[in-house]
């Protein structure tokens, strides 16, 4: 039986990845600081512990897993990574996790390891025009991410690639672009735009009003989590190391995203723009490299994933209110 280790298995994407690996017949060990917030983990072995602790990391990497996925990070949406307050935690915690996990995997003679980087590592100067952002993989340098979160991702990408270059490991590095879907943070401060807007629309009256940070003209693309997992597995099992974008290229403004969610909800929603953290003006996944290297790119329309996500968040909200 093939074995897999998922670091960050108590999180959003890690939870979905564990489920998919179990469907494929893997024996899976999940590791996280906490159990999953919204679902019972399907991992065969779920270990709660801190990947900043090198002793703990050596204990959980106790065999030559066939596949190792490193998704654990101290992260959140704009309200978490752009305020500045969490910068030291983000840099220290995530970098320490990556240093520990990668080195322990190397010492266990694990051959191949996946690392989830982020589109936040792209230079801010290429993302000032909301209609024409440049997020081609080779546009990463000269580096100028707009957040410490992006700098840590860039550092860690390079860390994984050095273990490939100097120590004979095989790294697979993906740059995720705004992943969304059910069973992810939707309240509490770490949620991202799609989940936050679904929650606001679900909580609003009909007709009603919601607040959006900034003028709502900033653009992004959003990838449904099932496609993210599919791209992750394809990359991991390919001969291509990356870094490569895993994202949707269906770019929308935040105002359009809100309008789409209101339409799914069947509500008439007015938008009130208020000051708040926003990040770059424009960002979109450039999918030419993934298409040419893996012969695949995500293709599901944004609306399809949003319908599922909205339905899940509306249910969560209702059951929270009923408590
Ligand atoms: P998430 O926050 O839901 O999952 C990350 C998990 O890591 C959490 O469950 C957290 O408890 C765990 N973790 C944090 N510190 C830890 C520690 N010291 N020891 C053990 N576990 C620890 O985030 P996610 O959305 O599932 O993201 C997964 C990965 O993908 C992250 O590396 C993230 O930076 C990256 N990524 C995500 C997105 C996105 O839109 N969700 C976009 C780009 C990159």
mmCIF file of C-alpha atoms and ligand atoms in Angstrom:
data_model
loop_
_atom_site.group_PDB
_atom_site.id
_atom_site.type_symbol
_atom_site.label_atom_id
_atom_site.label_comp_id
_atom_site.label_asym_id
_atom_site.label_seq_id
_atom_site.Cartn_x
_atom_site.Cartn_y
_atom_site.Cartn_z
ATOM 1 C CA UNK A 1 0.000 0.000 0.000
ATOM 2 C CA UNK A 2 1.356 3.450 -0.880
ATOM 3 C CA UNK A 3 1.881 5.910 1.935
ATOM 4 C CA UNK A 4 1.517 9.682 2.092
ATOM 5 C CA UNK A 5 2.254 12.364 4.644
ATOM 6 C CA UNK A 6 0.169 15.544 4.617
ATOM 7 C CA UNK A 7 1.516 18.402 6.740
ATOM 8 C CA UNK A 8 -1.294 20.888 7.385
ATOM 9 C CA UNK A 9 -3.932 18.136 7.211
ATOM 10 C CA UNK A 10 -6.122 19.970 9.727
ATOM 11 C CA UNK A 11 -6.397 22.888 7.318
ATOM 12 C CA UNK A 12 -8.563 23.637 4.329
ATOM 13 C CA UNK A 13 -6.594 22.294 1.350
ATOM 14 C CA UNK A 14 -4.839 19.622 3.438
ATOM 15 C CA UNK A 15 -8.219 18.228 4.523
ATOM 16 C CA UNK A 16 -9.378 17.904 0.917
ATOM 17 C CA UNK A 17 -6.036 16.398 -0.107
ATOM 18 C CA UNK A 18 -6.256 13.707 2.592
ATOM 19 C CA UNK A 19 -9.744 12.771 1.395
ATOM 20 C CA UNK A 20 -8.553 12.446 -2.199
ATOM 21 C CA UNK A 21 -5.497 10.359 -1.231
ATOM 22 C CA UNK A 22 -7.708 8.036 0.793
ATOM 23 C CA UNK A 23 -10.004 7.617 -2.227
ATOM 24 C CA UNK A 24 -6.935 6.581 -4.192
ATOM 25 C CA UNK A 25 -6.106 3.889 -1.634
ATOM 26 C CA UNK A 26 -3.173 5.507 0.178
ATOM 27 C CA UNK A 27 -2.339 4.986 3.827
ATOM 28 C CA UNK A 28 -2.236 8.595 5.029
ATOM 29 C CA UNK A 29 -0.679 10.292 8.011
ATOM 30 C CA UNK A 30 -1.949 13.821 8.645
ATOM 31 C CA UNK A 31 -0.137 16.294 10.865
ATOM 32 C CA UNK A 32 -1.348 19.634 12.170
ATOM 33 C CA UNK A 33 -1.420 21.898 15.211
ATOM 34 C CA UNK A 34 -5.110 21.124 15.483
ATOM 35 C CA UNK A 35 -7.811 18.758 14.286
ATOM 36 C CA UNK A 36 -9.800 19.867 11.274
ATOM 37 C CA UNK A 37 -12.332 22.562 12.153
ATOM 38 C CA UNK A 38 -15.178 21.378 9.906
ATOM 39 C CA UNK A 39 -14.804 17.679 9.142
ATOM 40 C CA UNK A 40 -13.604 14.441 10.655
ATOM 41 C CA UNK A 41 -10.214 13.693 9.087
ATOM 42 C CA UNK A 42 -10.081 10.568 6.962
ATOM 43 C CA UNK A 43 -6.348 10.149 7.660
ATOM 44 C CA UNK A 44 -5.386 6.711 8.986
ATOM 45 C CA UNK A 45 -3.184 8.406 11.517
ATOM 46 C CA UNK A 46 -3.716 12.031 12.540
ATOM 47 C CA UNK A 47 -0.967 13.483 14.702
ATOM 48 C CA UNK A 48 -1.523 16.768 16.523
ATOM 49 C CA UNK A 49 1.707 18.639 17.121
ATOM 50 C CA UNK A 50 3.877 21.582 16.236
ATOM 51 C CA UNK A 51 6.003 21.361 13.085
ATOM 52 C CA UNK A 52 8.164 24.207 14.404
ATOM 53 C CA UNK A 53 9.594 21.628 16.787
ATOM 54 C CA UNK A 54 12.338 19.651 15.001
ATOM 55 C CA UNK A 55 12.055 16.711 17.436
ATOM 56 C CA UNK A 56 8.361 16.369 16.757
ATOM 57 C CA UNK A 57 8.998 16.605 13.012
ATOM 58 C CA UNK A 58 11.545 13.798 13.137
ATOM 59 C CA UNK A 59 9.026 11.626 14.978
ATOM 60 C CA UNK A 60 6.267 12.072 12.414
ATOM 61 C CA UNK A 61 8.643 11.599 9.478
ATOM 62 C CA UNK A 62 9.599 8.148 10.707
ATOM 63 C CA UNK A 63 9.535 6.287 7.376
ATOM 64 C CA UNK A 64 10.069 6.738 3.677
ATOM 65 C CA UNK A 65 6.607 7.944 2.671
ATOM 66 C CA UNK A 66 5.909 7.607 -1.039
ATOM 67 C CA UNK A 67 4.467 11.098 -1.197
ATOM 68 C CA UNK A 68 5.052 14.024 1.173
ATOM 69 C CA UNK A 69 2.925 17.180 0.913
ATOM 70 C CA UNK A 70 3.995 20.229 2.914
ATOM 71 C CA UNK A 71 1.016 22.594 3.223
ATOM 72 C CA UNK A 72 1.332 23.726 6.837
ATOM 73 C CA UNK A 73 1.722 27.488 7.193
ATOM 74 C CA UNK A 74 0.692 30.341 9.439
ATOM 75 C CA UNK A 75 -1.643 32.014 7.009
ATOM 76 C CA UNK A 76 -4.967 33.702 6.338
ATOM 77 C CA UNK A 77 -6.721 36.145 4.030
ATOM 78 C CA UNK A 78 -6.088 39.885 3.592
ATOM 79 C CA UNK A 79 -7.311 40.600 7.126
ATOM 80 C CA UNK A 80 -4.500 38.419 8.444
ATOM 81 C CA UNK A 81 -1.541 38.873 6.094
ATOM 82 C CA UNK A 82 -1.822 42.539 5.078
ATOM 83 C CA UNK A 83 -2.311 44.296 8.413
ATOM 84 C CA UNK A 84 1.345 43.964 9.469
ATOM 85 C CA UNK A 85 0.470 42.749 12.953
ATOM 86 C CA UNK A 86 1.133 39.090 12.172
ATOM 87 C CA UNK A 87 4.277 39.542 10.075
ATOM 88 C CA UNK A 88 6.793 38.176 12.588
ATOM 89 C CA UNK A 89 4.645 35.086 13.216
ATOM 90 C CA UNK A 90 4.109 34.509 9.509
ATOM 91 C CA UNK A 91 7.825 34.746 8.699
ATOM 92 C CA UNK A 92 9.118 32.817 11.682
ATOM 93 C CA UNK A 93 6.505 30.098 11.944
ATOM 94 C CA UNK A 94 6.180 29.185 8.287
ATOM 95 C CA UNK A 95 9.921 29.360 7.572
ATOM 96 C CA UNK A 96 10.665 27.172 10.609
ATOM 97 C CA UNK A 97 8.097 24.587 9.525
ATOM 98 C CA UNK A 98 9.642 24.422 6.050
ATOM 99 C CA UNK A 99 13.216 24.204 7.333
ATOM 100 C CA UNK A 100 12.263 21.375 9.688
ATOM 101 C CA UNK A 101 10.048 19.333 7.387
ATOM 102 C CA UNK A 102 12.351 19.492 4.394
ATOM 103 C CA UNK A 103 15.451 18.570 6.371
ATOM 104 C CA UNK A 104 13.752 15.699 8.205
ATOM 105 C CA UNK A 105 12.447 14.372 4.871
ATOM 106 C CA UNK A 106 15.943 14.556 3.422
ATOM 107 C CA UNK A 107 17.412 12.699 6.392
ATOM 108 C CA UNK A 108 14.794 9.928 5.983
ATOM 109 C CA UNK A 109 15.892 9.596 2.354
ATOM 110 C CA UNK A 110 12.482 10.700 1.107
ATOM 111 C CA UNK A 111 12.887 11.284 -2.562
ATOM 112 C CA UNK A 112 10.149 13.674 -3.550
ATOM 113 C CA UNK A 113 8.380 16.440 -1.664
ATOM 114 C CA UNK A 114 5.603 18.858 -2.605
ATOM 115 C CA UNK A 115 5.565 22.445 -1.399
ATOM 116 C CA UNK A 116 2.624 24.857 -1.641
ATOM 117 C CA UNK A 117 3.894 28.318 -2.458
ATOM 118 C CA UNK A 118 1.592 31.205 -3.292
ATOM 119 C CA UNK A 119 0.905 33.791 -5.986
ATOM 120 C CA UNK A 120 1.658 36.301 -3.216
ATOM 121 C CA UNK A 121 5.346 35.874 -4.076
ATOM 122 C CA UNK A 122 4.946 37.714 -7.403
ATOM 123 C CA UNK A 123 6.309 41.272 -7.562
ATOM 124 C CA UNK A 124 3.863 44.005 -6.620
ATOM 125 C CA UNK A 125 5.072 46.191 -9.512
ATOM 126 C CA UNK A 126 3.598 43.715 -12.037
ATOM 127 C CA UNK A 127 0.190 43.787 -10.375
ATOM 128 C CA UNK A 128 -0.701 47.466 -10.379
ATOM 129 C CA UNK A 129 -2.996 47.384 -13.402
ATOM 130 C CA UNK A 130 -6.181 45.488 -12.492
ATOM 131 C CA UNK A 131 -6.824 44.614 -16.160
ATOM 132 C CA UNK A 132 -3.314 43.398 -17.008
ATOM 133 C CA UNK A 133 -1.487 41.743 -14.122
ATOM 134 C CA UNK A 134 1.591 39.709 -14.993
ATOM 135 C CA UNK A 135 1.910 36.473 -13.018
ATOM 136 C CA UNK A 136 3.956 34.428 -15.457
ATOM 137 C CA UNK A 137 6.295 32.154 -13.529
ATOM 138 C CA UNK A 138 9.400 33.792 -14.968
ATOM 139 C CA UNK A 139 8.280 37.259 -13.823
ATOM 140 C CA UNK A 140 9.217 36.497 -10.201
ATOM 141 C CA UNK A 141 12.473 38.489 -10.266
ATOM 142 C CA UNK A 142 13.543 41.095 -9.342
ATOM 143 C CA UNK A 143 11.515 40.092 -6.315
ATOM 144 C CA UNK A 144 9.127 42.483 -4.636
ATOM 145 C CA UNK A 145 6.239 40.633 -2.997
ATOM 146 C CA UNK A 146 3.654 42.922 -1.400
ATOM 147 C CA UNK A 147 3.667 41.084 1.948
ATOM 148 C CA UNK A 148 5.969 39.235 4.316
ATOM 149 C CA UNK A 149 3.811 36.198 3.616
ATOM 150 C CA UNK A 150 4.948 36.413 -0.020
ATOM 151 C CA UNK A 151 8.599 36.854 0.974
ATOM 152 C CA UNK A 152 8.481 33.754 3.153
ATOM 153 C CA UNK A 153 6.936 31.784 0.291
ATOM 154 C CA UNK A 154 9.692 32.936 -2.035
ATOM 155 C CA UNK A 155 12.384 32.019 0.490
ATOM 156 C CA UNK A 156 10.868 28.584 1.039
ATOM 157 C CA UNK A 157 10.446 27.896 -2.691
ATOM 158 C CA UNK A 158 14.142 28.532 -3.031
ATOM 159 C CA UNK A 159 14.890 26.370 -0.012
ATOM 160 C CA UNK A 160 13.095 23.375 -1.566
ATOM 161 C CA UNK A 161 14.826 23.952 -4.880
ATOM 162 C CA UNK A 162 18.245 24.025 -3.211
ATOM 163 C CA UNK A 163 17.607 20.621 -1.624
ATOM 164 C CA UNK A 164 16.795 19.416 -5.113
ATOM 165 C CA UNK A 165 19.905 20.991 -6.607
ATOM 166 C CA UNK A 166 22.443 20.235 -3.895
ATOM 167 C CA UNK A 167 21.080 17.159 -2.098
ATOM 168 C CA UNK A 168 19.498 15.034 -4.761
ATOM 169 C CA UNK A 169 15.894 15.413 -3.614
ATOM 170 C CA UNK A 170 13.036 16.074 -6.033
ATOM 171 C CA UNK A 171 11.010 19.148 -5.142
ATOM 172 C CA UNK A 172 7.633 19.941 -6.660
ATOM 173 C CA UNK A 173 6.633 23.568 -6.123
ATOM 174 C CA UNK A 174 3.201 25.001 -6.885
ATOM 175 C CA UNK A 175 2.155 28.630 -6.653
ATOM 176 C CA UNK A 176 -1.490 28.488 -5.591
ATOM 177 C CA UNK A 177 -3.792 31.349 -6.569
ATOM 178 C CA UNK A 178 -6.707 32.002 -4.158
ATOM 179 C CA UNK A 179 -8.131 28.589 -3.448
ATOM 180 C CA UNK A 180 -11.719 28.416 -2.202
ATOM 181 C CA UNK A 181 -14.378 25.859 -1.395
ATOM 182 C CA UNK A 182 -16.300 24.203 1.430
ATOM 183 C CA UNK A 183 -14.575 23.327 4.704
ATOM 184 C CA UNK A 184 -12.274 26.338 4.697
ATOM 185 C CA UNK A 185 -12.110 29.303 7.091
ATOM 186 C CA UNK A 186 -15.239 31.444 6.616
ATOM 187 C CA UNK A 187 -15.190 33.500 9.811
ATOM 188 C CA UNK A 188 -12.776 34.446 12.599
ATOM 189 C CA UNK A 189 -10.280 36.677 10.712
ATOM 190 C CA UNK A 190 -8.349 34.192 8.566
ATOM 191 C CA UNK A 191 -11.034 33.794 5.884
ATOM 192 C CA UNK A 192 -10.400 34.933 2.320
ATOM 193 C CA UNK A 193 -12.573 37.010 -0.011
ATOM 194 C CA UNK A 194 -14.869 34.293 -1.488
ATOM 195 C CA UNK A 195 -15.708 32.823 1.930
ATOM 196 C CA UNK A 196 -16.034 36.247 3.571
ATOM 197 C CA UNK A 197 -18.372 37.489 0.834
ATOM 198 C CA UNK A 198 -20.439 34.288 0.935
ATOM 199 C CA UNK A 199 -20.828 34.757 4.693
ATOM 200 C CA UNK A 200 -21.791 38.425 4.354
ATOM 201 C CA UNK A 201 -24.339 37.717 1.622
ATOM 202 C CA UNK A 202 -25.770 34.749 3.539
ATOM 203 C CA UNK A 203 -26.152 36.920 6.646
ATOM 204 C CA UNK A 204 -27.664 39.882 4.779
ATOM 205 C CA UNK A 205 -31.375 40.600 4.494
ATOM 206 C CA UNK A 206 -33.065 40.545 1.091
ATOM 207 C CA UNK A 207 -32.814 43.230 -0.170
ATOM 208 C CA UNK A 208 -29.735 43.993 1.870
ATOM 209 C CA UNK A 209 -26.280 45.509 2.035
ATOM 210 C CA UNK A 210 -22.748 44.172 2.507
ATOM 211 C CA UNK A 211 -19.396 45.861 3.074
ATOM 212 C CA UNK A 212 -16.370 45.387 0.805
ATOM 213 C CA UNK A 213 -12.820 46.490 1.580
ATOM 214 C CA UNK A 214 -11.627 49.083 -0.948
ATOM 215 C CA UNK A 215 -13.393 50.132 -4.151
ATOM 216 C CA UNK A 216 -13.981 46.539 -5.237
ATOM 217 C CA UNK A 217 -12.254 47.165 -8.563
ATOM 218 C CA UNK A 218 -9.214 45.096 -7.570
ATOM 219 C CA UNK A 219 -9.127 41.890 -9.612
ATOM 220 C CA UNK A 220 -8.356 38.273 -8.719
ATOM 221 C CA UNK A 221 -9.000 34.749 -9.917
ATOM 222 C CA UNK A 222 -10.265 31.979 -7.652
ATOM 223 C CA UNK A 223 -9.698 28.260 -7.939
ATOM 224 C CA UNK A 224 -12.059 25.653 -6.576
ATOM 225 C CA UNK A 225 -10.333 23.317 -4.127
ATOM 226 C CA UNK A 226 -11.021 20.083 -6.051
ATOM 227 C CA UNK A 227 -9.133 21.464 -9.033
ATOM 228 C CA UNK A 228 -6.323 22.606 -6.748
ATOM 229 C CA UNK A 229 -5.970 19.065 -5.403
ATOM 230 C CA UNK A 230 -6.091 17.632 -8.923
ATOM 231 C CA UNK A 231 -3.318 20.005 -10.067
ATOM 232 C CA UNK A 232 -1.271 19.237 -6.957
ATOM 233 C CA UNK A 233 -1.361 15.485 -7.576
ATOM 234 C CA UNK A 234 -0.611 15.888 -11.266
ATOM 235 C CA UNK A 235 2.396 18.066 -10.496
ATOM 236 C CA UNK A 236 3.624 15.770 -7.731
ATOM 237 C CA UNK A 237 3.510 12.743 -10.022
ATOM 238 C CA UNK A 238 5.029 14.461 -13.047
ATOM 239 C CA UNK A 239 8.632 14.989 -14.081
ATOM 240 C CA UNK A 240 8.188 18.732 -13.844
ATOM 241 C CA UNK A 241 9.563 20.444 -10.724
ATOM 242 C CA UNK A 242 7.945 23.883 -11.089
ATOM 243 C CA UNK A 243 7.522 26.422 -9.660
ATOM 244 C CA UNK A 244 4.247 26.521 -11.545
ATOM 245 C CA UNK A 245 0.976 28.381 -11.073
ATOM 246 C CA UNK A 246 -2.019 26.373 -9.950
ATOM 247 C CA UNK A 247 -4.892 28.761 -10.360
ATOM 248 C CA UNK A 248 -7.839 29.787 -12.461
ATOM 249 C CA UNK A 249 -7.432 32.326 -15.251
ATOM 250 C CA UNK A 250 -11.044 33.536 -14.971
ATOM 251 C CA UNK A 251 -10.254 36.982 -13.602
ATOM 252 C CA UNK A 252 -13.013 38.990 -11.896
ATOM 253 C CA UNK A 253 -13.169 42.166 -9.845
ATOM 254 C CA UNK A 254 -14.197 41.837 -6.207
ATOM 255 C CA UNK A 255 -17.401 43.731 -7.087
ATOM 256 C CA UNK A 256 -18.142 41.110 -9.757
ATOM 257 C CA UNK A 257 -17.415 38.340 -7.271
ATOM 258 C CA UNK A 258 -19.910 39.881 -4.829
ATOM 259 C CA UNK A 259 -22.528 40.254 -7.574
ATOM 260 C CA UNK A 260 -22.074 36.610 -8.585
ATOM 261 C CA UNK A 261 -22.548 35.435 -5.008
ATOM 262 C CA UNK A 262 -25.624 37.640 -4.565
ATOM 263 C CA UNK A 263 -27.055 36.123 -7.749
ATOM 264 C CA UNK A 264 -26.377 32.578 -6.492
ATOM 265 C CA UNK A 265 -28.082 33.502 -3.204
ATOM 266 C CA UNK A 266 -31.034 35.012 -5.076
ATOM 267 C CA UNK A 267 -30.684 38.260 -3.105
ATOM 268 C CA UNK A 268 -30.637 41.934 -4.103
ATOM 269 C CA UNK A 269 -27.468 43.216 -2.438
ATOM 270 C CA UNK A 270 -26.095 46.770 -2.347
ATOM 271 C CA UNK A 271 -22.358 47.088 -1.801
ATOM 272 C CA UNK A 272 -20.884 49.626 0.608
ATOM 273 C CA UNK A 273 -17.160 50.253 0.088
ATOM 274 C CA UNK A 274 -15.163 50.782 3.257
ATOM 275 C CA UNK A 275 -11.427 51.155 3.967
ATOM 276 C CA UNK A 276 -9.623 47.869 4.586
ATOM 277 C CA UNK A 277 -6.609 45.775 3.575
ATOM 278 C CA UNK A 278 -6.695 44.844 -0.123
ATOM 279 C CA UNK A 279 -3.329 43.671 -1.446
ATOM 280 C CA UNK A 280 -2.323 44.243 -5.062
ATOM 281 C CA UNK A 281 -4.697 45.864 -7.586
ATOM 282 C CA UNK A 282 -4.744 42.972 -10.008
ATOM 283 C CA UNK A 283 -3.818 39.293 -10.035
ATOM 284 C CA UNK A 284 -4.630 36.431 -12.352
ATOM 285 C CA UNK A 285 -3.164 32.990 -12.873
ATOM 286 C CA UNK A 286 -1.081 32.650 -16.025
ATOM 287 C CA UNK A 287 -1.715 29.057 -17.068
ATOM 288 C CA UNK A 288 0.556 28.714 -20.074
ATOM 289 C CA UNK A 289 3.295 26.877 -18.199
ATOM 290 C CA UNK A 290 1.054 24.359 -16.455
ATOM 291 C CA UNK A 291 -0.702 23.687 -19.736
ATOM 292 C CA UNK A 292 2.532 23.068 -21.598
ATOM 293 C CA UNK A 293 4.319 21.145 -18.834
ATOM 294 C CA UNK A 294 1.462 18.983 -17.510
ATOM 295 C CA UNK A 295 -0.924 19.101 -20.473
ATOM 296 C CA UNK A 296 -3.617 20.218 -18.067
ATOM 297 C CA UNK A 297 -5.001 23.398 -16.548
ATOM 298 C CA UNK A 298 -8.015 24.098 -14.342
ATOM 299 C CA UNK A 299 -11.124 24.743 -16.385
ATOM 300 C CA UNK A 300 -14.156 24.769 -14.110
ATOM 301 C CA UNK A 301 -16.146 28.035 -14.184
ATOM 302 C CA UNK A 302 -15.951 30.159 -11.028
ATOM 303 C CA UNK A 303 -19.716 30.023 -10.617
ATOM 304 C CA UNK A 304 -19.815 26.232 -10.233
ATOM 305 C CA UNK A 305 -17.432 26.244 -7.261
ATOM 306 C CA UNK A 306 -19.102 29.286 -5.742
ATOM 307 C CA UNK A 307 -22.502 27.595 -5.767
ATOM 308 C CA UNK A 308 -21.115 24.729 -3.674
ATOM 309 C CA UNK A 309 -19.194 27.063 -1.377
ATOM 310 C CA UNK A 310 -22.147 29.380 -0.811
ATOM 311 C CA UNK A 311 -24.434 26.448 0.023
ATOM 312 C CA UNK A 312 -21.912 25.143 2.572
ATOM 313 C CA UNK A 313 -21.321 28.535 4.239
ATOM 314 C CA UNK A 314 -25.035 29.278 4.392
ATOM 315 C CA UNK A 315 -25.545 25.953 6.203
ATOM 316 C CA UNK A 316 -22.633 26.656 8.572
ATOM 317 C CA UNK A 317 -24.034 30.092 9.364
ATOM 318 C CA UNK A 318 -27.506 28.726 10.005
ATOM 319 C CA UNK A 319 -26.246 25.988 12.304
ATOM 320 C CA UNK A 320 -24.009 28.498 14.138
ATOM 321 C CA UNK A 321 -26.973 30.827 14.627
ATOM 322 C CA UNK A 322 -29.101 27.960 15.878
ATOM 323 C CA UNK A 323 -26.596 27.161 18.653
HETATM 324 P P1 LIG B 1 -4.988 26.579 6.282
HETATM 325 O O1 LIG B 1 -4.625 27.686 7.203
HETATM 326 O O2 LIG B 1 -6.409 26.109 6.266
HETATM 327 O O3 LIG B 1 -4.046 25.317 6.531
HETATM 328 C C1 LIG B 1 -2.746 25.435 7.042
HETATM 329 C C2 LIG B 1 -2.648 24.499 8.227
HETATM 330 O O4 LIG B 1 -1.312 24.559 8.748
HETATM 331 C C3 LIG B 1 -3.584 24.883 9.372
HETATM 332 O O5 LIG B 1 -4.487 23.834 9.661
HETATM 333 C C4 LIG B 1 -2.659 25.153 10.540
HETATM 334 O O6 LIG B 1 -3.157 24.739 11.791
HETATM 335 C C5 LIG B 1 -1.430 24.353 10.133
HETATM 336 N N1 LIG B 1 -0.258 24.828 10.858
HETATM 337 C C6 LIG B 1 0.127 26.124 11.040
HETATM 338 N N2 LIG B 1 1.223 26.169 11.821
HETATM 339 C C7 LIG B 1 1.534 24.878 12.138
HETATM 340 C C8 LIG B 1 2.548 24.300 12.930
HETATM 341 N N3 LIG B 1 3.458 25.047 13.554
HETATM 342 N N4 LIG B 1 2.564 22.949 13.058
HETATM 343 C C9 LIG B 1 1.623 22.174 12.455
HETATM 344 N N5 LIG B 1 0.634 22.694 11.672
HETATM 345 C C10 LIG B 1 0.595 24.022 11.525
HETATM 346 O O7 LIG B 1 -4.538 27.037 4.826
HETATM 347 P P2 LIG B 1 -4.856 26.438 3.393
HETATM 348 O O8 LIG B 1 -5.733 27.411 2.703
HETATM 349 O O9 LIG B 1 -5.292 25.027 3.507
HETATM 350 O O10 LIG B 1 -3.414 26.524 2.720
HETATM 351 C C11 LIG B 1 -2.545 25.412 2.633
HETATM 352 C C12 LIG B 1 -1.224 25.873 2.044
HETATM 353 O O11 LIG B 1 -1.435 26.455 0.754
HETATM 354 C C13 LIG B 1 -0.509 26.931 2.868
HETATM 355 O O12 LIG B 1 0.874 26.705 2.808
HETATM 356 C C14 LIG B 1 -0.843 28.220 2.158
HETATM 357 O O13 LIG B 1 0.131 29.222 2.380
HETATM 358 C C15 LIG B 1 -0.873 27.760 0.714
HETATM 359 N N6 LIG B 1 -1.709 28.631 -0.124
HETATM 360 C C16 LIG B 1 -3.045 28.679 0.077
HETATM 361 C C17 LIG B 1 -3.814 29.525 -0.707
HETATM 362 C C18 LIG B 1 -5.301 29.620 -0.510
HETATM 363 O O14 LIG B 1 -5.932 30.410 -1.210
HETATM 364 N N7 LIG B 1 -5.921 28.885 0.395
HETATM 365 C C19 LIG B 1 -3.229 30.314 -1.691
HETATM 366 C C20 LIG B 1 -1.850 30.242 -1.854
HETATM 367 C C21 LIG B 1 -1.094 29.374 -1.076
#
